[in-house]
Coordinates of C-alpha atoms in Angstrom, one line a residue:
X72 CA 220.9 -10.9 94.3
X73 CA 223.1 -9.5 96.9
X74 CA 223.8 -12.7 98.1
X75 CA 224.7 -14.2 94.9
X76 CA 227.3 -11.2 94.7
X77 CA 228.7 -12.2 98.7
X78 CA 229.3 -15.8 97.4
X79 CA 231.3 -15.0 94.4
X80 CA 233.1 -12.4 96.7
X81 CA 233.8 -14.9 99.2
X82 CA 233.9 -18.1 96.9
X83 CA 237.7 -18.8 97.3
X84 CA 236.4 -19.6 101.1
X85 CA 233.0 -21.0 100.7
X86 CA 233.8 -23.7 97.8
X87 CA 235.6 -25.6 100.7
X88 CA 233.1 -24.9 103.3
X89 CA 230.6 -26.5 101.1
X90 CA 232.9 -29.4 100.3
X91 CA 233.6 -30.1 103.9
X92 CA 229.8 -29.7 104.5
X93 CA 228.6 -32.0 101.9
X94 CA 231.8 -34.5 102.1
X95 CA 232.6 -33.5 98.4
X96 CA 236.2 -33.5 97.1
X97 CA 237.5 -30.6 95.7
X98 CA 237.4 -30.0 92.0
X99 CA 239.7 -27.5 90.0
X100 CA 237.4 -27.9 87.5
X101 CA 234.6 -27.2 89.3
X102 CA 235.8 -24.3 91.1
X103 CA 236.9 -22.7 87.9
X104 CA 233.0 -23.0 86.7
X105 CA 231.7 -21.5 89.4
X106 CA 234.3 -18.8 88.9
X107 CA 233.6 -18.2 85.6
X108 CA 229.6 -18.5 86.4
X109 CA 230.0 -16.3 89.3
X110 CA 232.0 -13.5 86.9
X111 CA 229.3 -13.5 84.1
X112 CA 226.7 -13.1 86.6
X113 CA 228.4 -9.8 88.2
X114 CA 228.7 -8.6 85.1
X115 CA 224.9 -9.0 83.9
X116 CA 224.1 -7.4 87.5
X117 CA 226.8 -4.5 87.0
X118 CA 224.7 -3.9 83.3
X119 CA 221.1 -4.5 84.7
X120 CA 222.1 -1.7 87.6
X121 CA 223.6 0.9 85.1
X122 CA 220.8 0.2 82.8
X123 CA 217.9 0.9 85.7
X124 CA 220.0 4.0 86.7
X125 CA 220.2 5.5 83.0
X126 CA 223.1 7.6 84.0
X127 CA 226.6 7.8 84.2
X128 CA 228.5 9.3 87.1
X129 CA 231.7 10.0 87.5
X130 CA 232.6 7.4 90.0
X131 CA 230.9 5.4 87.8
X132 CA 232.9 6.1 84.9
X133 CA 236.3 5.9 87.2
X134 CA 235.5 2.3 88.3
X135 CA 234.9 1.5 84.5
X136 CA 238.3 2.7 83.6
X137 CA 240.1 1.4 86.5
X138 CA 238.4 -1.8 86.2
X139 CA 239.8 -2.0 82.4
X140 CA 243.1 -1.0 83.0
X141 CA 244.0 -3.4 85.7
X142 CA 242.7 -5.9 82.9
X143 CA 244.9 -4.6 80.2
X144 CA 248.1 -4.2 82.5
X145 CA 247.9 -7.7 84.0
X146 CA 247.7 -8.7 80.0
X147 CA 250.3 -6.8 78.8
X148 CA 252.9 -8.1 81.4
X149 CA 251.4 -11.9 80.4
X150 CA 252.5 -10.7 76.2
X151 CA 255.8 -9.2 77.5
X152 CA 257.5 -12.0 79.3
X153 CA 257.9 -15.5 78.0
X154 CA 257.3 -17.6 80.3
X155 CA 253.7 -19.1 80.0
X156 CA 253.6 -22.0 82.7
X157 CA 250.2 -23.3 83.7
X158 CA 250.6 -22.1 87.2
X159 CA 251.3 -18.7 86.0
X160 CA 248.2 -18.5 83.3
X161 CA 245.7 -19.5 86.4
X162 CA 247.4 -16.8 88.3
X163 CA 246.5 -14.3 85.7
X164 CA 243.5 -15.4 84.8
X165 CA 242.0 -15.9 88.6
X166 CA 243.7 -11.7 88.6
X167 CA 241.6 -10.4 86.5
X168 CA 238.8 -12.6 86.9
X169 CA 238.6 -11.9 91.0
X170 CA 240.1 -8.1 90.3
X171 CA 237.5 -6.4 88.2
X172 CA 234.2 -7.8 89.3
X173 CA 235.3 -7.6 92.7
X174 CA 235.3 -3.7 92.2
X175 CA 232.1 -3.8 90.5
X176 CA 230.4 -6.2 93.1
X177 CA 231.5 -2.5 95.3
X178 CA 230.0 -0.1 93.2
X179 CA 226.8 -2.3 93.2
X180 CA 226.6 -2.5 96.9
X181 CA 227.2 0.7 97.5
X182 CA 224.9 2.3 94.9
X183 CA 222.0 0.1 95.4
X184 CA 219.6 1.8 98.0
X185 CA 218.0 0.1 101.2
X186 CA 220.6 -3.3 101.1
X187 CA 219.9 -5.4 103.6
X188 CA 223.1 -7.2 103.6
X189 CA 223.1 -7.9 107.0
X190 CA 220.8 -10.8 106.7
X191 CA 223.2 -12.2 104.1
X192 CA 226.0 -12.0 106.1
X193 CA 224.3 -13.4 108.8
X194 CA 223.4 -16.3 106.4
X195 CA 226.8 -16.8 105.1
X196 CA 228.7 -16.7 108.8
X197 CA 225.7 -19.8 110.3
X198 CA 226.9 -21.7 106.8
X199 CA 230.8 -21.5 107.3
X200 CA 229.8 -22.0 111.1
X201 CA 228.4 -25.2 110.7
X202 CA 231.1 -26.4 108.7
X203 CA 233.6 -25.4 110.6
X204 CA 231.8 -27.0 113.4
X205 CA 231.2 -30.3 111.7
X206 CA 235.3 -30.7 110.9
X207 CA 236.3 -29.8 114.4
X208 CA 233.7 -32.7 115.9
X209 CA 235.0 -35.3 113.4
X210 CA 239.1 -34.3 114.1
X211 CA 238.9 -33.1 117.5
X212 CA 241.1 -35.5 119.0
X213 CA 244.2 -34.8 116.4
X214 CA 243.6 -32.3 114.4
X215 CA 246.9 -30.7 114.0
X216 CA 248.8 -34.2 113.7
X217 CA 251.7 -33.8 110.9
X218 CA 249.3 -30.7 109.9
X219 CA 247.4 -32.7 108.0
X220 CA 244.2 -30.7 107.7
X221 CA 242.0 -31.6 105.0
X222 CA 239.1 -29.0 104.5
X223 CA 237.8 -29.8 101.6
X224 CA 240.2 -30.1 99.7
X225 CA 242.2 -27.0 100.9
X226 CA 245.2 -27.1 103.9
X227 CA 245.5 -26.5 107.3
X228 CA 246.6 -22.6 106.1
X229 CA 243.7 -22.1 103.8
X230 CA 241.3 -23.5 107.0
X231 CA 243.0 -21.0 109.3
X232 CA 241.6 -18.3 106.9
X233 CA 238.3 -19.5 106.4
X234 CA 237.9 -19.4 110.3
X235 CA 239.7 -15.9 110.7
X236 CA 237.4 -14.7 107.6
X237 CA 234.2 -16.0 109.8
X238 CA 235.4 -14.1 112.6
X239 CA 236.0 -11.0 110.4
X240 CA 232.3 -11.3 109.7
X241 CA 231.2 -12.1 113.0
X242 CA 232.0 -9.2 114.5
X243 CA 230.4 -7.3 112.0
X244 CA 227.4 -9.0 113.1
X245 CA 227.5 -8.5 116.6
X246 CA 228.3 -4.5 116.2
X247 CA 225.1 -4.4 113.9
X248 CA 223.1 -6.5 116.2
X249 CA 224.0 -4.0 119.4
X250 CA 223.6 -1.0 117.4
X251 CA 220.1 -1.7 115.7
X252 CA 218.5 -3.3 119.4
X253 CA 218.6 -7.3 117.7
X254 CA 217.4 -9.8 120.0
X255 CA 220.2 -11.2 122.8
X256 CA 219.5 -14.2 121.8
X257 CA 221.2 -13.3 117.5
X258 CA 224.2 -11.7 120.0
X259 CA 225.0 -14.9 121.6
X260 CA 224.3 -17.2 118.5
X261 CA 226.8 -15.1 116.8
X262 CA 229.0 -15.0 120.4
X263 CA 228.8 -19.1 119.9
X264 CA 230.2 -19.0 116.2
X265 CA 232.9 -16.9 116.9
X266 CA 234.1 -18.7 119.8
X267 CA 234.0 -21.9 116.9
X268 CA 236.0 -19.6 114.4
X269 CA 238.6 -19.1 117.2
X270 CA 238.7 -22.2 118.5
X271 CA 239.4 -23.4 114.2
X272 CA 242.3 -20.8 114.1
X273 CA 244.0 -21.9 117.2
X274 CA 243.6 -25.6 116.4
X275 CA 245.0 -24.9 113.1
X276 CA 248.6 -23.6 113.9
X277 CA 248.1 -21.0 111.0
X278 CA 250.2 -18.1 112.0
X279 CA 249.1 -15.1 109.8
X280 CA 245.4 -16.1 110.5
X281 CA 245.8 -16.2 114.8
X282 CA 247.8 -12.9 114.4
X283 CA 244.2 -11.6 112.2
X284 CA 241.9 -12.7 114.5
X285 CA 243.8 -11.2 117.3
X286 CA 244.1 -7.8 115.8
X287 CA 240.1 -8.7 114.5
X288 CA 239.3 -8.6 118.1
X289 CA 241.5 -5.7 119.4
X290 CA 239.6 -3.4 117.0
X291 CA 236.3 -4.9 117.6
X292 CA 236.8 -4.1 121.3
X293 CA 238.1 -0.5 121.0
X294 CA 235.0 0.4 118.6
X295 CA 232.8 -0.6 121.2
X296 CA 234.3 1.1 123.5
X297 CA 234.7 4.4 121.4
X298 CA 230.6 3.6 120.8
X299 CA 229.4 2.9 124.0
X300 CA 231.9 5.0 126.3
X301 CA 228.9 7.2 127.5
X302 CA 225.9 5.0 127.6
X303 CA 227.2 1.2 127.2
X304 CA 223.4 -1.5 127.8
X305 CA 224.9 -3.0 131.1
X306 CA 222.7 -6.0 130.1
X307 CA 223.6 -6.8 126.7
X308 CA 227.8 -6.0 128.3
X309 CA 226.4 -9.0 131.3
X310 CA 224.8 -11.2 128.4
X311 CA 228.0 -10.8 125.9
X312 CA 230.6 -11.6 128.8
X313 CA 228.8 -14.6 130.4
X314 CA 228.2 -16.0 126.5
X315 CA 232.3 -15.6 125.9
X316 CA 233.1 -17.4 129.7
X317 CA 230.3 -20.1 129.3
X318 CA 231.7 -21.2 125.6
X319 CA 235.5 -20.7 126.9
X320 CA 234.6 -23.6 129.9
X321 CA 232.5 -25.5 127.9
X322 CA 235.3 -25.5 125.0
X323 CA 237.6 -25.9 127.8
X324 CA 236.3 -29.2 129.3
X325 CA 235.5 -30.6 125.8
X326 CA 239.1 -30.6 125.0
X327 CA 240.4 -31.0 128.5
X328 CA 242.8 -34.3 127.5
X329 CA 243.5 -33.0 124.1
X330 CA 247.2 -31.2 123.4
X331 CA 246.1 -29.8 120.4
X332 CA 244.9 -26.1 121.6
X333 CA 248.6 -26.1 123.2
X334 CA 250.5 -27.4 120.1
X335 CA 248.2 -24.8 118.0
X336 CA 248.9 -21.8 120.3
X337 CA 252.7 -22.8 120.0
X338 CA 252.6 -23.1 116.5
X339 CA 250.6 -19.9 115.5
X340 CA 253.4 -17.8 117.8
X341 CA 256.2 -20.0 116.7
X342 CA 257.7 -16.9 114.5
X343 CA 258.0 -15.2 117.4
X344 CA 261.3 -15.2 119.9
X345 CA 263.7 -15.6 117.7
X346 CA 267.8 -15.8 118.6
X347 CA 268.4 -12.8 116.6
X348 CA 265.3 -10.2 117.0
X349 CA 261.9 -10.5 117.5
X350 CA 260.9 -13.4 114.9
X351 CA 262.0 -16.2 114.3
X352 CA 262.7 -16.8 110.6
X353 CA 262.9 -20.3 110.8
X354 CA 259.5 -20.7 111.4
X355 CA 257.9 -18.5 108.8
X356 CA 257.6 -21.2 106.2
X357 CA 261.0 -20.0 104.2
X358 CA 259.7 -16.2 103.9
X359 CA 262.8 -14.7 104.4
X360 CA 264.3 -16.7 101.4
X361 CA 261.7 -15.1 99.0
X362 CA 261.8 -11.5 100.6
X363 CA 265.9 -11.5 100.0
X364 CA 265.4 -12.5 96.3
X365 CA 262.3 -10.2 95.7
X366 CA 264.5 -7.4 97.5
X367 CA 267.5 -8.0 95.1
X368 CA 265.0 -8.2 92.0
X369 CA 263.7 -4.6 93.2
X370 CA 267.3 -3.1 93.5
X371 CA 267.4 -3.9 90.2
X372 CA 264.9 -1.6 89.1
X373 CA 263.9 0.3 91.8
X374 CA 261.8 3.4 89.7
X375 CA 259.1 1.7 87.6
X376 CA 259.2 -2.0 88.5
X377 CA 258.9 -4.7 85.9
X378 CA 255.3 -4.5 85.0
X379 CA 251.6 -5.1 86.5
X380 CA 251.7 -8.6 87.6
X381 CA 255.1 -9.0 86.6
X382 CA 256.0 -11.4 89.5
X383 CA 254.1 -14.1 88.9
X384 CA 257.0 -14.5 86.1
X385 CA 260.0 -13.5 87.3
X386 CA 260.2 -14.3 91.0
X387 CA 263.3 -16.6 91.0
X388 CA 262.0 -18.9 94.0
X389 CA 257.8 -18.2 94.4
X390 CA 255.8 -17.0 92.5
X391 CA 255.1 -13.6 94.3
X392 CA 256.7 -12.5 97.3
X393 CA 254.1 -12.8 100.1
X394 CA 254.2 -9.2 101.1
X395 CA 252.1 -6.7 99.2
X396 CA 254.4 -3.9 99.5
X397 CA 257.3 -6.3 98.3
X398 CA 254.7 -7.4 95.4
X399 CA 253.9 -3.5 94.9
X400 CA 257.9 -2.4 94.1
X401 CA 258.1 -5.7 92.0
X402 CA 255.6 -4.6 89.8
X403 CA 255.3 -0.6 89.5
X404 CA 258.5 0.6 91.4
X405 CA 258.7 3.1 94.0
X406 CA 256.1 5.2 92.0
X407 CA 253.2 2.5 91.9
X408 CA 254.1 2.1 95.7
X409 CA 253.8 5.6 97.0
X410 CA 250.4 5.5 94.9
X411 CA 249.0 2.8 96.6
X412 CA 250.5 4.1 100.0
X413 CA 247.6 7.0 99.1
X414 CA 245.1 4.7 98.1
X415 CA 245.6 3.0 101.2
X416 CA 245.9 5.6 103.4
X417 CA 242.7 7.5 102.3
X418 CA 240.5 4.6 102.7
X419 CA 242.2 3.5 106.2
X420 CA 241.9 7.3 107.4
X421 CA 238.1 7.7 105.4
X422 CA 237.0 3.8 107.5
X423 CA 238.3 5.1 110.7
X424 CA 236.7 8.0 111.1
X425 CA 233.3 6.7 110.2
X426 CA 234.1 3.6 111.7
X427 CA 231.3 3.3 114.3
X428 CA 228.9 3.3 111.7
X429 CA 228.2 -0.4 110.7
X430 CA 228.7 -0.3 107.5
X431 CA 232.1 1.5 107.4
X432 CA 232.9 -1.1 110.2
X433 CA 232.0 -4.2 107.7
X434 CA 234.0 -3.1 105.0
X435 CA 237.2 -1.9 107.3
X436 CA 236.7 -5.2 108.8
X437 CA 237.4 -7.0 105.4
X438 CA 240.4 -4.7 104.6
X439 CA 241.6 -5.1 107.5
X440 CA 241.4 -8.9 107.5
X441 CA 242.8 -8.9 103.4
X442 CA 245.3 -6.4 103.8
X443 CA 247.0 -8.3 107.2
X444 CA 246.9 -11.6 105.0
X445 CA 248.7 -10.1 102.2
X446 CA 251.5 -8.8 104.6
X447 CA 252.6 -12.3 104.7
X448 CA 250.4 -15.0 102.8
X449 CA 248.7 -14.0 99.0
X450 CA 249.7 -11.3 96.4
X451 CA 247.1 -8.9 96.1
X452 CA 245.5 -9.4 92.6
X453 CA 244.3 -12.9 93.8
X454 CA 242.6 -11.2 97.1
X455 CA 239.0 -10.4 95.8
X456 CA 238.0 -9.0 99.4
X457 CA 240.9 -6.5 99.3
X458 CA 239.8 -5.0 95.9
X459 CA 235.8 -5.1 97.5
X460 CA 237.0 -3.0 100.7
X461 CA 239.1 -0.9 99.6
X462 CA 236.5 0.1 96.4
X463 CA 233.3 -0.1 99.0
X464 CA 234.6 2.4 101.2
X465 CA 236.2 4.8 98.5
X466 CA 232.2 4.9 97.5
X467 CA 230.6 5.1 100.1
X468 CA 228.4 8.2 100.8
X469 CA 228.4 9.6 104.1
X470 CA 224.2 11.7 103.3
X471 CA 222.9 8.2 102.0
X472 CA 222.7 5.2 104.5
X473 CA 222.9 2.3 101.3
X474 CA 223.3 -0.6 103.6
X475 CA 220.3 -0.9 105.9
X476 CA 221.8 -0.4 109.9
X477 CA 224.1 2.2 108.8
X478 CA 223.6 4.5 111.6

């Protein structure tokens, strides 16, 4: 069951992977079944695991109310302005339909004892692995030619987010595997399918997903070190660093004649070193465009915003803004943005300073990895792993150890 609830999670990234796997073509229609399959069957679980409880707990009855009033918000602002454009009624929809049971896919986690979701991550990263894999053997030679990615059915951005998402996830792996004693030989499988998440991002050119898996790794290395600064296994430390030099040659000499690692490196940094300052805005895919209008939209009405969702409407040039603080002043104002500040601030401060227990480190990782993309790519009601973090870790009990390998 857990498993089912990872895949609707994560199905914006695996619908694709399974595509690219099975040589399938990508199908709006399809994808919205599985959607609306995937929401009725959170539900049902969110029922069956209140039911088997027979209580109601506060936290409980806060998700509940949240949970509904994002829904009723996001509808409200879809009655209030006119404009009812296809594009914009799949953006609300996909809101509230990846919002709400994204929360509750949290609360079941979280309250549902002895939850071996290791072994569905694990399952989940070999799967995306393997696709991943497959695309880079079949476009290996040009893969970043007039970006032209195909991953199926999604673009070369999309594929740099899939890869950076895998990453995300294999690090959570590895930090479980060293901290419950797994087998060397799990460490450098998951070592290998890193270094092929890595290898995706780079050859992709995708910006916002190189700078992730950067800052992915940077924390990844300074929790182990906080972790192991006493009493760090020489051995596993001997077995992880000749696994990351042994797939870097190997990588190395398989694409010894090929530019693309080059013309993805240069791409993915291309915003930086710019004439005037530090990036270059003519290579963030016409960002500073939307940030001027969003800015003047929000001068407008500074206080209160124009609504919950409200940009998907009235964004003169997008259709939200790419920048979730710039999203958060469209919609609710100054007000709505000092609260999520909090709400953001809590659960960064709450992750951090539990961090070195796995299952803290999981659910920072995903923040970390939703929140970086919504500085610059999505808007945050269509970012079902930003809702699942931030809710997981507001729930989280520090006396109960819900996820097995929470030590």
């Amino acid at each position: 069951m857990i498993l089912l609830l990872l895949l609707f999670l994560f199905i914006d990234e695996l619908y694709p992977v399974v595509n690219n796997l099975l040589g399938l073509s990508y199908s709006s229609f399809i994808y919205r079944t599985l959607s609306v399959l995937s929401f009725i069957i959170v539900i049902v679980t969110f029922l069956l695991t209140f039911y088997k409880s027979r209580r109601i707990s506060k936290k409980m009855i806060l998700i509940i109310l949240f949970s509904i009033t994002i829904a009723v918000l996001l509808c409200t602002s879809y009655l209030i302005y006119p404009d009812k454009d296809t594009f914009v009624k799949t953006n609300i929809l996909i809101a509230i339909f990846k919002t709400v049971p994204s929360i509750l896919v949290a609360y079941i986690i979280t309250k549902t004892k002895k939850v071996n979701i290791y072994n569905a991550i694990f399952a989940i990263n070999i799967f995306m692995t393997i696709s991943l894999l497959k695309y880079l053997l079949l476009n290996a030679s040009g893969i970043l030619v007039n970006l032209s990615i195909n991953f199926g059915g999604v673009n070369y951005n999309d594929y740099s987010y899939i890869s950076a998402l895998n990453i995300a996830l294999g690090f959570y792996l590895i930090y479980y595997q060293m901290a419950n004693s797994k087998s060397l030989r799990l460490v450098f499988l998951t070592i290998t399918t890193l270094m092929i998440s890595y290898l995706s991002v780079i050859l992709s050119g995708g910006r916002g997903a190189l700078l992730v898996s950067i800052i992915l790794l940077i924390v990844f290395l300074l929790t182990i070190f906080k972790k192991y600064s006493v009493n760090f296994n020489l051995k596993k430390l001997l077995v992880i660093s000749i696994t990351f030099i042994g797939v870097s040659i190997i990588g190395s000499l398989f694409l010894n004649n090929n530019d693309s690692i080059i013309q993805g490196l240069q791409r993915g940094f291309s915003f930086l070193n710019g004439d005037d300052g530090l990036i270059d805005w003519d290579n963030t895919s016409g960002r500073l465009n939307i940030y001027k209008h969003s800015w003047q939209l929000i001068t407008e009405r500074p206080i209160l915003g124009y609504g919950i969702g409200a940009v998907f409407f009235i964004h003169p040039v997008a259709r939200f803004s790419h920048n979730i603080f710039l999203d958060i002043l469209l919609d609710g104002g100054i007000i709505f943005l000092l609260i999520s500040l909090l709400i953001i601030i809590s659960v960064s401060t709450k992750a951090l300073k539990r961090v070195l227990k796995p299952n803290y480190y999981l659910f920072f990782n995903l923040f970390l990895f939703s929140f970086l993309n919504l500085l610059t790519g999505s808007n945050y009601f269509l970012e079902p792993i930003f809702w699942f973090s931030i809710t997981a870790i507001f729930l989280l009990n520090d006396d109960k150890s819900y996820i097995e390998g929470a030590k």
